[in-house]
Amino acid sequence: MRSRRFFVIGLLAALLIAGVGSFYASSHPDGLEFVAGETGFLDSADEPKTSDSPFADYQTAGVEDERLSGGLAGVVGVGLVLVLAGGLAYAVRRRGGSSEPTD
Amino acid sequence: MHVPDGFLDAPTSVVTGVVAAGGVAVALRKARGELDDRTAPMAGLVAAFIFAGQMINFPVGAGTSGHLLGGALAAVLVGPWTGALCLSVVLLVQALFMADGGVTALGTNITLMGLVGCFTGYAVFRLVAAVLPRRTSSIAPAAAVGALVSVPVAACVFTLLFAIGGTAPVDTGAVLTAMVGWHTVIGIGEAVVTGLVVASVVAARPDLVHGARHLVEARELEIRRAAA
């Protein structure tokens, strides 16, 4: 498979999962949250300091439709992570292209 | 497994913050050995995919859910050091923009899901890959076992941190039993997702899979004629 095709398919998969699939995710508490509730330390959690972020709790502020609100937050998150992690990888990579054995 | 602000006291959070910062600093240097022009875009894609995958909570029974952590997946696809950087970026974006995982707990979360997740997953992957046949078809099952083990190990490390610096007076044994129990079940989901994703990438572009590199480079020495 050509590189361009591979990366386009991979990115589309990530965008679809975050933008569409996430709506169908289980809304039950995750393992840690559940255990915290069950064993009695859930109340020691503080209110998140970033809860006024426009994408807090994977919902977009000001967007009423829950499906659209969550999907937008997911797509924005995927984009942010792609740019930051990809940029970081480009910054620290070996220049010149050819790969050499590392271990 | 995103730890919110408040679960752990300030000294413990400072220590995990120092551990995470040190780990990221070393990873920034070591990742250079794993990244070149060809694999750098892969790191961006893997991080983006893990962000997306972490949004999909799957039910594991009794009103509980789990989601992909991605440490083993990232480590096998892009290498453990680059994988730890990928997870750190995911956790940073989640804490700052999605209010998922506390800002003061960012060091804890990078330590648990980035460092412990990636390196446990990768170590187990390498062990399993060493006993399986040296074929690209062994990579996905080995990655799945690494993923399976990495989740309860991260849960154990959380419990250790909770025993040291938990702010609520809760019996450590009860937390350990519940954490390991549930996260073993979540680990099965982690193994399935990791196995499927690694198998897909190995099928499409084995040369882009860090964990399969030694097998593919040997194969590239063949000279083939373009048949069609």
XYZ file of C-alpha atoms in Angstrom:
331
model
C 0.000 0.000 0.000
C 1.276 3.457 -0.864
C 2.223 5.635 2.093
C -0.220 8.394 1.210
C -3.097 5.926 0.925
C -2.098 4.264 4.207
C -2.001 7.544 6.124
C -5.259 8.821 4.616
C -7.060 5.602 5.583
C -5.548 5.659 9.086
C -6.520 9.274 9.659
C -10.041 8.725 8.315
C -10.416 5.788 10.710
C -9.332 7.955 13.660
C -11.685 10.788 12.619
C -14.617 8.393 12.173
C -14.001 6.725 15.533
C -13.699 10.058 17.377
C -16.262 11.962 15.348
C -19.002 9.354 14.881
C -18.213 6.171 16.815
C -17.702 7.936 20.139
C -21.428 8.734 20.330
C -22.108 5.018 20.735
C -19.508 4.460 23.471
C -20.590 3.131 26.858
C -21.391 5.920 29.305
C -20.681 3.752 32.332
C -17.806 4.894 34.580
C -14.428 3.477 33.574
C -12.545 0.933 35.677
C -10.802 3.437 37.952
C -13.909 5.583 38.479
C -15.999 2.499 39.218
C -13.463 1.144 41.715
C -13.214 4.585 43.330
C -16.983 4.623 43.796
C -17.126 1.029 45.004
C -14.323 1.306 47.561
C -15.188 4.839 48.635
C -12.606 7.312 47.367
C -14.504 8.809 44.432
C -15.434 11.881 46.508
C -11.750 12.744 46.949
C -11.676 13.839 43.282
C -11.667 17.607 42.783
C -13.630 19.448 40.133
C -11.406 19.464 36.994
C -9.449 22.705 36.698
C -10.094 22.789 32.962
C -13.868 22.168 33.163
C -14.495 25.557 31.513
C -12.602 24.449 28.396
C -14.815 24.677 25.283
C -14.360 20.916 24.816
C -14.651 19.779 28.443
C -16.016 16.245 28.826
C -15.703 15.734 25.058
C -18.638 18.096 24.398
C -18.388 21.300 22.395
C -19.626 24.368 24.283
C -22.550 26.063 22.579
C -23.478 23.094 20.384
C -26.849 21.749 21.538
C -27.047 18.562 19.482
C -25.276 15.935 21.581
C -24.109 13.879 18.599
C -22.637 16.913 16.836
C -21.198 18.361 20.052
C -19.325 15.164 20.933
C -18.286 14.510 17.358
C -16.809 17.990 16.960
C -14.848 17.676 20.209
C -13.507 14.320 19.020
C -12.463 15.659 15.622
C -10.785 18.720 17.189
C -8.958 16.449 19.645
C -7.738 14.135 16.883
C -6.501 17.138 14.906
C -4.707 18.668 17.899
C -3.027 15.391 18.838
C -2.026 14.692 15.227
C -0.390 18.101 14.824
C 1.340 18.074 18.232
C 2.600 14.468 18.149
C 3.457 14.582 14.442
C 5.266 17.897 14.871
C 7.166 16.585 17.876
C 8.178 13.446 15.955
C 9.385 15.548 13.019
C 11.376 17.770 15.366
C 13.253 14.913 17.053
C 13.662 12.585 14.039
C 16.988 11.758 12.407
C 17.418 13.859 9.310
C 18.149 12.350 5.941
C 15.433 9.746 5.520
C 17.195 6.402 5.534
C 16.580 4.245 8.560
C 19.368 2.648 10.504
C 19.137 -0.212 12.976
C 18.412 1.087 16.456
C 18.679 -1.980 18.655
C -7.690 5.060 33.930
C -7.397 8.841 33.880
C -6.609 9.946 37.443
C -8.457 13.174 38.355
C -7.107 15.949 40.585
C -7.455 15.115 44.257
C -7.076 11.310 44.342
C -3.391 11.613 45.237
C -1.836 14.127 47.616
C 0.516 16.917 46.508
C 3.856 15.239 47.398
C 2.930 12.078 45.461
C 1.773 14.145 42.501
C 5.022 16.113 42.562
C 7.042 12.874 42.556
C 5.055 11.384 39.652
C 5.397 14.748 37.903
C 9.185 14.544 38.239
C 9.174 10.898 37.076
C 7.020 11.812 34.065
C 9.144 14.862 33.180
C 12.324 12.782 33.448
C 10.791 10.003 31.365
C 9.667 12.421 28.664
C 13.107 14.090 28.625
C 14.842 10.736 28.105
C 12.196 9.716 25.546
C 12.836 12.895 23.547
C 16.457 11.801 23.118
C 15.835 8.073 22.673
C 12.948 8.558 20.221
C 15.483 9.980 17.771
C 16.717 6.427 17.243
C 13.195 5.278 16.368
C 12.149 8.148 14.116
C 13.159 9.120 10.603
C 11.413 10.811 7.677
C 9.444 7.644 6.978
C 8.246 6.858 10.512
C 7.681 10.380 11.920
C 4.198 10.695 10.308
C 3.383 7.304 11.831
C 3.920 8.766 15.318
C 1.368 11.501 14.619
C -1.120 9.000 13.238
C -0.657 6.566 16.144
C -1.199 9.336 18.711
C -4.314 10.568 16.889
C -5.671 7.026 16.637
C -5.100 6.398 20.353
C -6.894 9.647 21.227
C -9.838 8.426 19.146
C -9.670 4.895 20.568
C -9.701 6.199 24.133
C -13.088 7.822 23.438
C -14.660 4.416 22.851
C -15.643 3.023 26.237
C -16.753 -0.584 25.984
C -18.951 -2.134 28.710
C -17.221 -4.752 30.849
C -20.166 -5.635 33.112
C -21.744 -4.484 36.385
C -22.091 -0.907 35.176
C -18.393 -0.537 34.431
C -16.642 0.281 31.198
C -13.098 0.330 29.890
C -11.349 1.880 26.958
C -8.131 1.408 25.053
C -5.097 2.768 26.902
C -2.850 2.280 23.871
C 0.567 1.960 25.506
C 1.371 -1.468 24.071
C -0.178 -0.519 20.717
C 1.964 2.605 20.412
C 5.131 0.858 21.595
C 4.821 -1.946 19.031
C 3.908 0.388 16.164
C 6.403 3.238 16.705
C 8.775 2.015 19.427
C 8.498 2.390 23.223
C 10.174 5.812 23.518
C 8.172 7.369 20.701
C 5.114 5.560 22.064
C 5.598 7.190 25.464
C 5.782 10.584 23.727
C 2.581 9.811 21.785
C 0.721 8.900 24.987
C 2.074 12.033 26.711
C 0.683 14.237 23.948
C -2.692 12.445 24.102
C -2.862 12.860 27.897
C -1.789 16.521 27.698
C -4.532 17.358 25.193
C -7.097 15.416 27.239
C -6.180 17.180 30.492
C -5.994 20.692 29.027
C -8.872 20.652 26.553
C -11.217 17.786 27.458
C -11.038 17.992 31.297
C -10.228 14.254 31.207
C -7.542 13.493 33.789
C -6.488 16.187 36.253
C -3.927 18.842 35.365
C -2.096 18.226 38.657
C -2.431 14.480 37.936
C -0.872 14.790 34.455
C 2.440 13.442 35.739
C 0.631 10.523 37.360
C -1.264 9.761 34.159
C 1.851 10.024 31.965
C 3.673 7.738 34.399
C 0.852 5.160 34.453
C -0.400 5.103 30.867
C 2.660 6.495 29.067
C 5.686 5.016 30.817
C 4.254 1.931 32.579
C 1.816 1.177 29.730
C 4.345 1.484 26.903
C 7.290 -0.221 28.579
C 5.347 -3.062 30.189
C 3.529 -3.651 26.932
C 6.740 -3.543 24.911
C 8.726 -5.777 27.289
C 6.022 -8.462 27.260
C 5.677 -8.071 23.480
C 9.402 -8.703 23.022
C 9.334 -11.729 25.346
C 6.376 -13.314 23.563
C 7.753 -12.462 20.102
C 11.031 -14.158 21.078
C 9.315 -17.511 21.695
C 6.941 -17.332 18.708
C 8.111 -18.185 15.160
C 10.084 -15.364 13.521
C 7.310 -14.358 11.156
C 5.311 -11.175 10.691
C 2.189 -13.160 11.644
C 3.610 -13.471 15.183
C 3.700 -9.705 15.728
C -0.030 -9.086 16.348
C -0.536 -11.935 18.870
C 2.612 -10.886 20.742
C 1.349 -7.285 20.809
C -2.027 -8.491 22.120
C -0.378 -10.321 25.033
C 1.693 -7.214 25.804
C -1.526 -5.160 25.818
C -3.310 -7.698 28.038
C -0.576 -7.558 30.687
C 0.032 -3.793 30.525
C -3.419 -2.802 31.809
C -3.487 -4.706 35.146
C 0.177 -3.749 35.709
C -0.735 -0.054 35.318
C -3.654 -0.690 37.719
C -1.183 -2.166 40.238
C 1.089 0.866 39.952
C -1.895 3.163 40.508
C -2.765 1.176 43.649
C 0.820 1.529 44.862
C 0.626 5.299 44.372
C -2.749 5.314 46.128
C -1.300 3.369 49.056
C 1.470 5.972 49.368
C -0.401 9.165 48.663
C -4.131 8.479 48.480
C -6.135 11.278 50.101
C -9.041 9.064 51.188
C -8.643 6.561 54.061
C -9.489 3.443 52.065
C -8.092 -0.056 52.592
C -5.340 -0.673 50.025
C -6.159 -4.381 49.751
C -9.725 -3.643 48.686
C -8.514 -1.128 46.087
C -5.895 -3.573 44.775
C -8.367 -6.445 44.406
C -10.954 -4.309 42.623
C -8.426 -2.483 40.430
C -6.632 -5.630 39.259
C -9.874 -7.563 38.815
C -11.601 -4.994 36.626
C -8.473 -4.037 34.732
C -7.754 -7.646 33.840
C -11.159 -7.715 32.119
C -10.434 -4.339 30.485
C -7.053 -5.791 29.465
C -8.871 -8.388 27.348
C -10.524 -5.552 25.410
C -7.125 -3.829 25.165
C -5.638 -7.059 23.772
C -8.393 -7.482 21.162
C -8.141 -3.889 19.902
C -4.326 -3.912 19.933
C -4.151 -7.270 18.143
C -6.592 -6.208 15.429
C -4.962 -2.834 14.802
C -1.417 -4.250 14.750
C -2.537 -7.085 12.441
C -4.087 -4.545 10.043
C -0.977 -2.379 9.935
C 1.304 -5.423 9.567
C -0.866 -6.588 6.648
C -0.799 -3.188 4.931
C 2.649 -1.795 5.723
C 4.854 -4.139 7.790
C 7.806 -1.819 7.140
C 6.110 0.894 9.219
C 5.734 -1.359 12.287
C 8.636 -0.835 14.687
C 8.131 -4.264 16.281
C 8.288 -6.018 12.886
C 11.255 -4.066 11.559
C 13.845 -6.819 12.010
C 11.693 -9.251 10.003
C 10.917 -6.858 7.186
C 14.427 -5.563 6.719
C 15.653 -9.112 6.183
C 12.979 -9.609 3.567
C 13.760 -6.411 1.724
C 17.032 -7.927 0.582
C 15.146 -10.099 -1.912
C 15.224 -8.817 -5.462
C 11.836 -9.056 -7.081
C 10.684 -8.182 -10.526
C 7.578 -6.066 -10.864
C 5.129 -8.743 -11.977
C 2.097 -6.637 -12.668
